[in-house]
mmCIF file of C-alpha atoms in Angstrom:
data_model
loop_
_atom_site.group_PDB
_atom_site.id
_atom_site.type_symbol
_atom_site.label_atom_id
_atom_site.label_comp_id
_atom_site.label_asym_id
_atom_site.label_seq_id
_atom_site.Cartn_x
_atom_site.Cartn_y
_atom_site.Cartn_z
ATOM 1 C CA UNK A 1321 68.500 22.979 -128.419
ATOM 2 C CA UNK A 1322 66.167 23.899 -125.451
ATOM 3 C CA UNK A 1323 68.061 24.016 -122.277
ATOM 4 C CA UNK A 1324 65.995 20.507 -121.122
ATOM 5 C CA UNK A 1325 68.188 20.626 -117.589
ATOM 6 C CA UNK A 1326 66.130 23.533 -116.506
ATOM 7 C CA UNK A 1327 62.818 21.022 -116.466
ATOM 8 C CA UNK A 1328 64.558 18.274 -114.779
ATOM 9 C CA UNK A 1329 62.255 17.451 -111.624
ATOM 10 C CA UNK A 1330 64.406 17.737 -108.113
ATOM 11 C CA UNK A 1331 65.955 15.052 -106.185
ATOM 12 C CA UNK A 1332 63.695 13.104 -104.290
ATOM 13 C CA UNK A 1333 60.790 14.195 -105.735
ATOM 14 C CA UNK A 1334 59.269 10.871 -106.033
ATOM 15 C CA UNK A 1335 59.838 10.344 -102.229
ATOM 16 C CA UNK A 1336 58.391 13.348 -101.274
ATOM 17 C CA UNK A 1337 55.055 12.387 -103.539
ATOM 18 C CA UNK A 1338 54.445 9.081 -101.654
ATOM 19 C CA UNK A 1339 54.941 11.142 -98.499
ATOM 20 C CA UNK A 1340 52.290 13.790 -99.283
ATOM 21 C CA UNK A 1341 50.264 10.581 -100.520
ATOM 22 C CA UNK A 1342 47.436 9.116 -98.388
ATOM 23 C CA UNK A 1343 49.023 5.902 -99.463
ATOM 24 C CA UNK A 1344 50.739 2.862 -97.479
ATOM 25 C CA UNK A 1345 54.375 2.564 -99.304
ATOM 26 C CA UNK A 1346 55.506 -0.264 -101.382
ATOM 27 C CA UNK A 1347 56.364 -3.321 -98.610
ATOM 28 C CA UNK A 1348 60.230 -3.427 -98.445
ATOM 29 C CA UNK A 1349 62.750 -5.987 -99.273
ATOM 30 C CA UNK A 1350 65.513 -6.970 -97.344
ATOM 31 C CA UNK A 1351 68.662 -7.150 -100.079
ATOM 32 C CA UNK A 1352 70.591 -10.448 -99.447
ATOM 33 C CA UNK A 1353 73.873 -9.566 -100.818
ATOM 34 C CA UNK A 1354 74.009 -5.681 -99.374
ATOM 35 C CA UNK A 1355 71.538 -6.316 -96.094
ATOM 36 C CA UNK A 1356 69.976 -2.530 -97.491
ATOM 37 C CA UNK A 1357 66.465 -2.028 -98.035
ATOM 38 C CA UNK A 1358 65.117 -2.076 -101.467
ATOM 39 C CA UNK A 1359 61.365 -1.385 -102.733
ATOM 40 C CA UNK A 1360 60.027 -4.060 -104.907
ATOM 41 C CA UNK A 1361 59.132 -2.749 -108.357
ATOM 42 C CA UNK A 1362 55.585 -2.739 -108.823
ATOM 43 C CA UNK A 1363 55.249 -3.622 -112.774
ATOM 44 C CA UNK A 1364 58.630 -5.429 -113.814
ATOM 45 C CA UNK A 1365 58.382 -6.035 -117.780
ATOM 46 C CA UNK A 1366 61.055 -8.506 -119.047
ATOM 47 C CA UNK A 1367 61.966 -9.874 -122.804
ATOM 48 C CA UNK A 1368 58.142 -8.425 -123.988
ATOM 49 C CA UNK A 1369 57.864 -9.106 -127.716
ATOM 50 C CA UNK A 1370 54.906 -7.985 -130.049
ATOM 51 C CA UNK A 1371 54.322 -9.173 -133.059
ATOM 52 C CA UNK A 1372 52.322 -8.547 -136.363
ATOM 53 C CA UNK A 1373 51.419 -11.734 -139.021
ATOM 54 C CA UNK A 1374 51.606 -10.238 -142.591
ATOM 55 C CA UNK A 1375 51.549 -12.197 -145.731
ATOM 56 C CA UNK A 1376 52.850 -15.488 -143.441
ATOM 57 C CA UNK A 1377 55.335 -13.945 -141.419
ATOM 58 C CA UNK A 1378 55.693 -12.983 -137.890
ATOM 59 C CA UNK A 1379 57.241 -8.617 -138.202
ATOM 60 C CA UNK A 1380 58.430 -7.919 -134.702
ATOM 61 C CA UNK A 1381 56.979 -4.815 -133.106
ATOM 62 C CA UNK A 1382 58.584 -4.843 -129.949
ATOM 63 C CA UNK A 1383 61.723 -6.785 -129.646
ATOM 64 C CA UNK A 1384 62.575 -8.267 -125.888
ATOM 65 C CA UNK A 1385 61.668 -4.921 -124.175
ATOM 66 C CA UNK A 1386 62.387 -4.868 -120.459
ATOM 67 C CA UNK A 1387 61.889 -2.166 -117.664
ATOM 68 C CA UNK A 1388 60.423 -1.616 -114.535
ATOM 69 C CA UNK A 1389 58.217 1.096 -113.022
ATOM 70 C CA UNK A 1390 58.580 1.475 -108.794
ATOM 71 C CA UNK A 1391 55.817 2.235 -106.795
ATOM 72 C CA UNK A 1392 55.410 6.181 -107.098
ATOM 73 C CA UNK A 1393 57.460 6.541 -109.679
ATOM 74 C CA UNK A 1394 56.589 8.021 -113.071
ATOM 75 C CA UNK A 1395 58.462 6.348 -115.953
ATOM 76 C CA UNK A 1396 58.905 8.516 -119.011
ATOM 77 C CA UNK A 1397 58.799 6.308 -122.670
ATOM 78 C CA UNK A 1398 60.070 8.468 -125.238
ATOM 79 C CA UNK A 1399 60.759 8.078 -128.899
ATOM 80 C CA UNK A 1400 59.726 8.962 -132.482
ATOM 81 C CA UNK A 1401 56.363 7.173 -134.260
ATOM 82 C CA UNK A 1402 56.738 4.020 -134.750
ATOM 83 C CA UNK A 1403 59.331 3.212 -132.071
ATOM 84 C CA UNK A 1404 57.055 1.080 -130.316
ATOM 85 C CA UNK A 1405 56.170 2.923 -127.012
ATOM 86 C CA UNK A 1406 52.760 3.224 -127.525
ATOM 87 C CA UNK A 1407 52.837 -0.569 -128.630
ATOM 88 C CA UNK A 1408 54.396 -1.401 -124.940
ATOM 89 C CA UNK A 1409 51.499 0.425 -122.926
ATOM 90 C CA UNK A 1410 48.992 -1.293 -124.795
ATOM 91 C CA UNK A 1411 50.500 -5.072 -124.948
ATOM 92 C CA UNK A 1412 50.610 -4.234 -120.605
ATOM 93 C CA UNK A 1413 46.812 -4.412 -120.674
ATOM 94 C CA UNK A 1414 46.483 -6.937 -123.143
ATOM 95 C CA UNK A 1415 44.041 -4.690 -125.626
ATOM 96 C CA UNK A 1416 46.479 -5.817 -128.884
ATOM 97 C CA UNK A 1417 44.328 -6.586 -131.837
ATOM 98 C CA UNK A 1418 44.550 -9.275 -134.434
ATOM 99 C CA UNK A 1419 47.544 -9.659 -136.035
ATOM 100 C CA UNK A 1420 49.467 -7.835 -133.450
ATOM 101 C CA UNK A 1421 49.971 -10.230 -131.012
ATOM 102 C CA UNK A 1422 52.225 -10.844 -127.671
ATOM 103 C CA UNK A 1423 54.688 -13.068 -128.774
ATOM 104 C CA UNK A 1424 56.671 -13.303 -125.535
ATOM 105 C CA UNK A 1425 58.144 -12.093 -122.799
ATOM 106 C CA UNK A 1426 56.200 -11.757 -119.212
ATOM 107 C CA UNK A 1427 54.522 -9.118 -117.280
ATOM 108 C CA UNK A 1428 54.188 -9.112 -114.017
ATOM 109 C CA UNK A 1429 52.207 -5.935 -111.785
ATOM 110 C CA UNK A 1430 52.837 -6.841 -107.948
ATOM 111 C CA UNK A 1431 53.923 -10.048 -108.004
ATOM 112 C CA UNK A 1432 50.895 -11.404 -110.484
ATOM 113 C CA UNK A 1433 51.791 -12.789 -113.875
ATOM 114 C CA UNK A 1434 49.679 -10.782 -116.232
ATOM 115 C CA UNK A 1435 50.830 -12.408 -119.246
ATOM 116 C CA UNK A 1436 49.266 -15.328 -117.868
ATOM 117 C CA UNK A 1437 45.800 -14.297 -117.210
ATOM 118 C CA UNK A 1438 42.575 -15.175 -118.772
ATOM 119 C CA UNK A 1439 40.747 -12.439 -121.209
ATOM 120 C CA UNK A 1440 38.311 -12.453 -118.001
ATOM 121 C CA UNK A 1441 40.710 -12.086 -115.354
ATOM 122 C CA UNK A 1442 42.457 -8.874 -117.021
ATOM 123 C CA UNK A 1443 39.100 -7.234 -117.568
ATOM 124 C CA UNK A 1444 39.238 -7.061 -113.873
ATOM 125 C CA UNK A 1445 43.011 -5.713 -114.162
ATOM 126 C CA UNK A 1446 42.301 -2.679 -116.142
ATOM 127 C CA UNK A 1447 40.775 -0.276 -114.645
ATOM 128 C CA UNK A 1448 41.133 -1.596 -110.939
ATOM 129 C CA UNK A 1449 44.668 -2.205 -111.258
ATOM 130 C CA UNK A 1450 45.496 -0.448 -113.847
ATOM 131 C CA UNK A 1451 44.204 2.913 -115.437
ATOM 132 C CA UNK A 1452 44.588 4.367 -119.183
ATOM 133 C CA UNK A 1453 44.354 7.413 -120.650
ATOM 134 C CA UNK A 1454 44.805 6.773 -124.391
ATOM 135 C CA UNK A 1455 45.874 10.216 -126.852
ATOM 136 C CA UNK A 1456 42.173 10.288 -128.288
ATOM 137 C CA UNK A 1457 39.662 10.600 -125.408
ATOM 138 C CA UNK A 1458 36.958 9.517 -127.562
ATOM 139 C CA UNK A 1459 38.838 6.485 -127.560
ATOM 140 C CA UNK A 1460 37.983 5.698 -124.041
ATOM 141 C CA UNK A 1461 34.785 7.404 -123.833
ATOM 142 C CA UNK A 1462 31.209 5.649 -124.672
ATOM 143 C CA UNK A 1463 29.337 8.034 -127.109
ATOM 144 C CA UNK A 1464 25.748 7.030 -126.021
ATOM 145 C CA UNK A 1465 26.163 7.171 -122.102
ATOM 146 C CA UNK A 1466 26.616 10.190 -120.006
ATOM 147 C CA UNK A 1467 29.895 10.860 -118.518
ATOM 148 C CA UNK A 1468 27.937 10.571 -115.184
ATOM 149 C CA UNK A 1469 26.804 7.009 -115.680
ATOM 150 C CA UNK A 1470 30.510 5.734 -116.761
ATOM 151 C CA UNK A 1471 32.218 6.796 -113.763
ATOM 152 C CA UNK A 1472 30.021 5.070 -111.656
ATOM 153 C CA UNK A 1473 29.623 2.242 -113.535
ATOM 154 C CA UNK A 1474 33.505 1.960 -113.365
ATOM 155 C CA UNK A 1475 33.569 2.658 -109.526
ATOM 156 C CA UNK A 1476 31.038 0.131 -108.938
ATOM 157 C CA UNK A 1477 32.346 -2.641 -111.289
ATOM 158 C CA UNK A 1478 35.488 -2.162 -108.835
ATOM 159 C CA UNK A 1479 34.819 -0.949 -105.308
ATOM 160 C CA UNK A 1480 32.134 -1.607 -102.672
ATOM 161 C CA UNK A 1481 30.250 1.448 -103.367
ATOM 162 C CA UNK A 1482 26.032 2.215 -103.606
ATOM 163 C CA UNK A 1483 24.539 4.212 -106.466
ATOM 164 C CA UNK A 1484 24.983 7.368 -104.401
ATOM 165 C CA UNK A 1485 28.321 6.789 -103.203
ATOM 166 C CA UNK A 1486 29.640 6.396 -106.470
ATOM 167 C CA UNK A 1487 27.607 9.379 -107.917
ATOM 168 C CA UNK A 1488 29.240 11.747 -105.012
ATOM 169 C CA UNK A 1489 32.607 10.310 -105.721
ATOM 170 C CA UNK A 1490 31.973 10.939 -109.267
ATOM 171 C CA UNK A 1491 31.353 14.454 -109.011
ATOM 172 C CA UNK A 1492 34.192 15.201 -106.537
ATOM 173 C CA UNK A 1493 36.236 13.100 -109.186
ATOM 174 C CA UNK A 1494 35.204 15.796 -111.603
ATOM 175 C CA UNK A 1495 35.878 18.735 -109.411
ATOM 176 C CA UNK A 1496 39.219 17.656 -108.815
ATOM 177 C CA UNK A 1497 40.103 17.530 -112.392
ATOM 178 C CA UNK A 1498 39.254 21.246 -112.483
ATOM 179 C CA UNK A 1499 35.707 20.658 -114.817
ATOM 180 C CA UNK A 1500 33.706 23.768 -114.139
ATOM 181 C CA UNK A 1501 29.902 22.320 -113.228
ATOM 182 C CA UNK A 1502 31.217 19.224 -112.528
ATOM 183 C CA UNK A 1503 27.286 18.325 -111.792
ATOM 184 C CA UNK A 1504 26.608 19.241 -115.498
ATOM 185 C CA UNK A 1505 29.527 17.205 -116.826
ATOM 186 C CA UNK A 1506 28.410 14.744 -115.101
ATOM 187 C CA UNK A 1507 25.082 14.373 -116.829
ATOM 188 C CA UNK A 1508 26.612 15.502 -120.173
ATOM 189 C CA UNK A 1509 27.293 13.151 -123.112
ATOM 190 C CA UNK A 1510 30.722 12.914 -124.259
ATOM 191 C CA UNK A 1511 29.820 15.140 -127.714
ATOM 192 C CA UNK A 1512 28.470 17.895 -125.683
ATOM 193 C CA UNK A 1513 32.468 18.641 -124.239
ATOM 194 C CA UNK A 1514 35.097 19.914 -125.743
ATOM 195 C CA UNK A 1515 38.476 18.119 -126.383
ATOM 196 C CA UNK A 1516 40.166 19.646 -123.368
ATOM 197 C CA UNK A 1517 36.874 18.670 -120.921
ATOM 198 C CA UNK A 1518 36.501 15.160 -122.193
ATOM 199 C CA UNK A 1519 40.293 14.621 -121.702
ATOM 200 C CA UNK A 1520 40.011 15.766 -118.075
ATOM 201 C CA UNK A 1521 37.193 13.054 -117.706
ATOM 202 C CA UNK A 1522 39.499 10.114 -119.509
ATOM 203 C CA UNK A 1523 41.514 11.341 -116.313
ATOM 204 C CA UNK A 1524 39.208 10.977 -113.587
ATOM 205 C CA UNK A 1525 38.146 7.758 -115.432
ATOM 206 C CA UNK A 1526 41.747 6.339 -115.412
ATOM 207 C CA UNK A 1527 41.974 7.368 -111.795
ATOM 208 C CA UNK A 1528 38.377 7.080 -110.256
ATOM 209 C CA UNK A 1529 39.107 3.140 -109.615
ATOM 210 C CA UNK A 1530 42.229 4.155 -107.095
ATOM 211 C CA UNK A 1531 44.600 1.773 -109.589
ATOM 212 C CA UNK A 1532 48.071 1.276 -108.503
ATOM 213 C CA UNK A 1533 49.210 2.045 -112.308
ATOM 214 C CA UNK A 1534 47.891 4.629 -114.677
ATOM 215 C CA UNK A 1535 49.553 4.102 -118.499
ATOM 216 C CA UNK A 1536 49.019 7.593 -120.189
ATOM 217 C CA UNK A 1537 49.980 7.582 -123.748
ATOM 218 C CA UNK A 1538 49.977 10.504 -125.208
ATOM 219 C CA UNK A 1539 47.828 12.242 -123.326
ATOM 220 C CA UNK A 1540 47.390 15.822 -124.594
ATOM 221 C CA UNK A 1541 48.820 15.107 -128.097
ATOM 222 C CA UNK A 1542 45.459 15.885 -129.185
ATOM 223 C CA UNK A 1543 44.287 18.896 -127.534
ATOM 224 C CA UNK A 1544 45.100 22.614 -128.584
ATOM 225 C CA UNK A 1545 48.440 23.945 -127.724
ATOM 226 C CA UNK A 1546 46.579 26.242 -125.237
ATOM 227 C CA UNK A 1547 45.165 23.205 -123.660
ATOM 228 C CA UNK A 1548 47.975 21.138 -123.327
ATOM 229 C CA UNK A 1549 49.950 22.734 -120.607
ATOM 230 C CA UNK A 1550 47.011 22.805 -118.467
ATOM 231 C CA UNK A 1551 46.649 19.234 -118.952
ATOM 232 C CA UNK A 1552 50.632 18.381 -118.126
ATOM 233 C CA UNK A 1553 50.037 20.424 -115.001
ATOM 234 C CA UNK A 1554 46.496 18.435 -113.912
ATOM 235 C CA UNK A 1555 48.369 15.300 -114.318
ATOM 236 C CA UNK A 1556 51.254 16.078 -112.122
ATOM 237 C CA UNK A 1557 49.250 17.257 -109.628
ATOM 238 C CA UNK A 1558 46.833 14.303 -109.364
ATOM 239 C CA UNK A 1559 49.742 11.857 -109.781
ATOM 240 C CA UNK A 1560 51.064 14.250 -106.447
ATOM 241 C CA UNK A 1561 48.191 13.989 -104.539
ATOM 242 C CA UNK A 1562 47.493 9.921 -105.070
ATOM 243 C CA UNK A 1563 51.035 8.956 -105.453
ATOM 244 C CA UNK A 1564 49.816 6.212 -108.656
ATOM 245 C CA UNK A 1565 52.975 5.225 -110.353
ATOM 246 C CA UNK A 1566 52.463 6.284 -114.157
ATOM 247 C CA UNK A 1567 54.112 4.949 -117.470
ATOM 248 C CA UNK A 1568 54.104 8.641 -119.480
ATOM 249 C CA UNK A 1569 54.233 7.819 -123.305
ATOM 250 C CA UNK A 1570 55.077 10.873 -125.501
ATOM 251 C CA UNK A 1571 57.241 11.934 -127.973
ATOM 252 C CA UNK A 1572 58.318 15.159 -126.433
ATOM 253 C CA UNK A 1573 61.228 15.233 -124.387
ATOM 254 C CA UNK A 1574 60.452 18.509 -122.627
ATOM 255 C CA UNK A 1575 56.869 16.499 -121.248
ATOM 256 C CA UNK A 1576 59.466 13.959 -119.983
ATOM 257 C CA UNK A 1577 61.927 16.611 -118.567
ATOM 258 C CA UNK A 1578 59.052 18.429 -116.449
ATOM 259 C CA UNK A 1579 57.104 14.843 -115.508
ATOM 260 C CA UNK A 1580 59.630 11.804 -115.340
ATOM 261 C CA UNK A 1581 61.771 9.910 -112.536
ATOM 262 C CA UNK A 1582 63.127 7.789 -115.432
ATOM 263 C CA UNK A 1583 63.393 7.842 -118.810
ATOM 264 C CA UNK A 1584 63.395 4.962 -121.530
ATOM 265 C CA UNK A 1585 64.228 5.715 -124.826
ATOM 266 C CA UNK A 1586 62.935 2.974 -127.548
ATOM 267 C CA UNK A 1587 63.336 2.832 -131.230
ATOM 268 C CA UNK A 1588 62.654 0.628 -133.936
ATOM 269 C CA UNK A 1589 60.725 -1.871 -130.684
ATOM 270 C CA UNK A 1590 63.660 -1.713 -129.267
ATOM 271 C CA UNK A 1591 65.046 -0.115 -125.657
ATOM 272 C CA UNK A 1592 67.891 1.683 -126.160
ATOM 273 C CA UNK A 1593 68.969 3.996 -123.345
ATOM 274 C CA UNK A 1594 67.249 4.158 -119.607
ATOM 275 C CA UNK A 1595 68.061 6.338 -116.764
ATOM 276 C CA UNK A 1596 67.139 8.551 -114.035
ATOM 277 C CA UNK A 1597 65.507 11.977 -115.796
ATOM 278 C CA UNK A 1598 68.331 14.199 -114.589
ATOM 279 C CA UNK A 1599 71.618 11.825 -115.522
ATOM 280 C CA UNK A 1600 70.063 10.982 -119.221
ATOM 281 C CA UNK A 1601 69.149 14.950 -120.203
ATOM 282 C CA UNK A 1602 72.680 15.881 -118.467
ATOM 283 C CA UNK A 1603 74.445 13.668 -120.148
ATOM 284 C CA UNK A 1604 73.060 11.063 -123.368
ATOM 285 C CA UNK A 1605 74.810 8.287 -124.081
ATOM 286 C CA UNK A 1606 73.246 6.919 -127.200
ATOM 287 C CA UNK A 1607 73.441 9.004 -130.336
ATOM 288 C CA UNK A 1608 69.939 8.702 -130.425
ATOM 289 C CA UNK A 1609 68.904 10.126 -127.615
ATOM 290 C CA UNK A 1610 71.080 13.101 -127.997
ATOM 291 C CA UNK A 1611 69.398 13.976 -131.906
ATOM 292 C CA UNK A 1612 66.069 13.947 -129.760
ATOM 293 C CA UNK A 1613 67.256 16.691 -127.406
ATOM 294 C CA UNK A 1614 68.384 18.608 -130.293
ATOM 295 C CA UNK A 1615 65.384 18.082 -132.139
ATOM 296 C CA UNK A 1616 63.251 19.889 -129.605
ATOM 297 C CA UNK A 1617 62.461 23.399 -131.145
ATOM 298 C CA UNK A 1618 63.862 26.158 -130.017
ATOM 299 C CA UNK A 1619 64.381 30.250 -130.151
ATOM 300 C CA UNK A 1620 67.470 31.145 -132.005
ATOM 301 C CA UNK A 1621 69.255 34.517 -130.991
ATOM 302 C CA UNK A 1622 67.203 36.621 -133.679
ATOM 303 C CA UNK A 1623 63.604 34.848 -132.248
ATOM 304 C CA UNK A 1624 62.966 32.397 -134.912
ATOM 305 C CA UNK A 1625 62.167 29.071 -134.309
ATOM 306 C CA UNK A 1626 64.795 26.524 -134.892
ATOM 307 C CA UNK A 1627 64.687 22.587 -134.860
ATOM 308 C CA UNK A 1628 67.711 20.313 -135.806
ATOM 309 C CA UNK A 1629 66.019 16.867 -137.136
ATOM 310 C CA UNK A 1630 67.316 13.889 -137.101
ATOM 311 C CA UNK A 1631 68.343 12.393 -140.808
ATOM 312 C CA UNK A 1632 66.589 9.904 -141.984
ATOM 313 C CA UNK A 1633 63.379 8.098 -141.050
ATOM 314 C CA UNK A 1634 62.742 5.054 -138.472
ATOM 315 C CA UNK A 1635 62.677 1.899 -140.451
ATOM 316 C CA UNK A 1636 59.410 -0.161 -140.874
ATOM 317 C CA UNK A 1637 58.540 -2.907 -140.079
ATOM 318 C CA UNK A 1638 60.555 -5.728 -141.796
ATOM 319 C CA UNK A 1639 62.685 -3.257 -142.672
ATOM 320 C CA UNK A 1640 65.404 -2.778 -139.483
ATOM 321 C CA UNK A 1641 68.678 -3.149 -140.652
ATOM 322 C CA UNK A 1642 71.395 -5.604 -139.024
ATOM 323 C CA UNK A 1643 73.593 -4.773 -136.157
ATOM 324 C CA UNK A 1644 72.456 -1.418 -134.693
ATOM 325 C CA UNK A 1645 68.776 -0.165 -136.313
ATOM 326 C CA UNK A 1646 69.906 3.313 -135.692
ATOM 327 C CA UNK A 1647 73.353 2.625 -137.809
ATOM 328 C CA UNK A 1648 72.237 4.414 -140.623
ATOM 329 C CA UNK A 1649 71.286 7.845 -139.635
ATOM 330 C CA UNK A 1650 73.801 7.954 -137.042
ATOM 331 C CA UNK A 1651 77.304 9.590 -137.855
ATOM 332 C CA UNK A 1652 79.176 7.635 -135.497
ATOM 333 C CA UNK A 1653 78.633 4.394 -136.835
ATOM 334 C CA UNK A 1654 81.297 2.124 -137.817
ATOM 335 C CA UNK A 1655 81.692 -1.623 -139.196
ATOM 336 C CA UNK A 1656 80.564 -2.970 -135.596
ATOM 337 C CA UNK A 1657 77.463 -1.183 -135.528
ATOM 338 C CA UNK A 1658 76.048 -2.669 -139.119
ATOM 339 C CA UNK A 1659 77.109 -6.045 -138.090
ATOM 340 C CA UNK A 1660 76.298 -6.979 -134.378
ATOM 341 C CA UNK A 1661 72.914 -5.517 -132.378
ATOM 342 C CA UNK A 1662 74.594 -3.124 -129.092
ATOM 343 C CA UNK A 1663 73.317 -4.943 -125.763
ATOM 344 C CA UNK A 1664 71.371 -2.507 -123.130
ATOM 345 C CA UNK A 1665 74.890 -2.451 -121.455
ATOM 346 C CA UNK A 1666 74.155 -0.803 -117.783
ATOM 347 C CA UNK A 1667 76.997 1.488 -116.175
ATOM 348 C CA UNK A 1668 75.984 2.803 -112.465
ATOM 349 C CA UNK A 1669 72.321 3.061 -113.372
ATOM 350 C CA UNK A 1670 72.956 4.608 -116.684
ATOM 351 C CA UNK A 1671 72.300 2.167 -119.665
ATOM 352 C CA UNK A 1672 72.493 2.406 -123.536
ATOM 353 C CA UNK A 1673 72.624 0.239 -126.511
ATOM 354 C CA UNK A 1674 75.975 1.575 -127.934
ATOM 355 C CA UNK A 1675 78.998 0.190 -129.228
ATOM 356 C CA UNK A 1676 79.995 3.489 -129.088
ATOM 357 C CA UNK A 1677 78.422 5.789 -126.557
ATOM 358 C CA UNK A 1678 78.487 9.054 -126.532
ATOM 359 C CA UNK A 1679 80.898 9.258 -123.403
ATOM 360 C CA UNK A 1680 83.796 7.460 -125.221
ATOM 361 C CA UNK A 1681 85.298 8.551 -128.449
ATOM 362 C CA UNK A 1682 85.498 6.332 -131.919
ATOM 363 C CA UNK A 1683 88.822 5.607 -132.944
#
């Protein structure tokens, strides 16, 4: 197992981000019970619920998810396919489509109700509010308009800027991203790039708008190993230099390790362990979690690549078993686990969905 502790950002990082920051931070809230100052979360997600309509019935996707992300702060979502991360980013901005749906739950992003909004209203969200960078960047790009003319389209559909304001801000955009000839780029169509170039530019889209919230799923999933790391690093350093809070989707531990404040771990739509980066790689607490840090490769003593997987497979959907959905590739389940679902049971900012966590032994 790679030695994830090594990765595991410093304390107070986040702090020291919204410092460096140009800024204002999050308004404060006085805490009635302690009298201590507390920052209001600035996305709080409770009970969200996706589902998809197959054949007459309603297959849950995501099943009463809840987090939140603080201002700053750069929440890590981790899990196999199909877990449902990738599900929860896009249900935020409201871009499911028919027969996924958003079947409950609420979503609220600095005190506004999202989940409430009109198809109208949220166009006005994303973007503004809220960037994306989505794992294909041809995804977010338009084929038939130069890169030039979508970042200041964006801009201006947001911010009180003229043609050439938004045209200089474009081009610094794409200098900061690292883009050599950013003026090039910025007349360029998206098919004259290459992978790693028009990812840089689904960046300086997602961030061009000054959101509060960029959602980055799976952001250099597609580019060449080379690429990637360059990519990782770009991203941390914008997310430095703004101080945007950012929901990081991603499979990869390590990515979390290296990026994240927090961690949540889904599977099977479901949240099953959340904590601060440094307590969850120190020290798992659902089985789950742990078979994910042991599943990242690593360098044996002789130099060859080694990777302990998981048994088994996620279940569909329609398929998740009773009781625990991890139950049965998990070797410390027991009658409990195949009968009754684990609550997210917190304990001092640590919390998993265990009947038997890894920090207390099965009789």
């Amino acid at each position: 197992m790679v030695d994830l502790a090594l990765a595991v950002p410093g304390a107070g990082r986040a702090g020291r981000r919204r410092q460096r920051s140009g800024r204002s931070p999050a308004r404060p809230l006085q805490s009635e019970d302690q009298g201590a100052l507390v920052t209001a979360p600035l996305l709080e997600v409770r009970d969200l619920s996706v589902t998809l309509a197959r054949g007459g019935d309603e297959l849950p996707v995501l099943d009463k998810v809840s987090f939140d992300i603080a201002p700053g702060e750069v929440l890590g979502v981790v899990g196999e396919s199909g877990a449902g991360k990738s599900m929860a980013g896009v249900a935020i901005i409201d871009l499911l489509v028919p027969p996924l749906r958003r079947s409950g739950g609420t979503i609220t992003l600095g005190g506004e109700r999202l989940d409430l909004l009109t198809p109208r209203q949220m166009r006005r969200v994303r973007g503004k509010r809220i960037g994306f960078v989505f794992q294909d960047p041809m995804t977010s790009l338009n084929p038939v308009l130069t890169i030039g003319r979508q970042l200041t389209d964006t801009m201006r559909r947001h911010l009180p800027l003229s043609r050439n304001e938004a045209r200089e801000r474009a081009i610094a955009w794409l200098t900061r991203t690292g883009l050599p000839n950013p003026a090039r780029v910025f007349a360029a169509a998206p098919h004259e790039l290459s992978g790693g170039q028009r990812q840089r530019v689904v960046i300086a889209l997602a961030l061009c708008a000054e959101p509060d919230l960029v959602i980055a799923d799976e952001p250099t999933t597609a580019l060449d190993v080379s690429v990637q790391a360059h990519m990782l690093q770009l991203l941390r350093d914008l997310h430095e230099e703004t101080g945007t809070a950012m929901m990081l989707i991603t499979h990869d531990l390590g990515v979390i390790a290296k990026m994240a404040d927090r961690v949540a771990v889904f599977y099977a739509g479901r949240l099953i362990e959340t904590a601060r980066t440094e307590m969850l790689i120190a020290r798992p607490l659902h089985p789950y979690t742990a078979g994910l840090m042991q599943a990242t490769p690593a360098l044996d003593a002789a130099g060859v690549m080694r990777v302990k997987a998981i048994p088994g497979s996620m279940p569909g959907l329609g398929a998740t078993p009773p009781g625990c959905a991890f139950h049965p590739r998990c070797n410390r389940s027991r009658d409990l686990c195949r009968q009754v679902t684990p609550p997210l049971a917190d304990a001092g900012g640590h919390a998993a969905a265990c009947h038997f966590p890894l920090r207390q032994e099965v009789a």
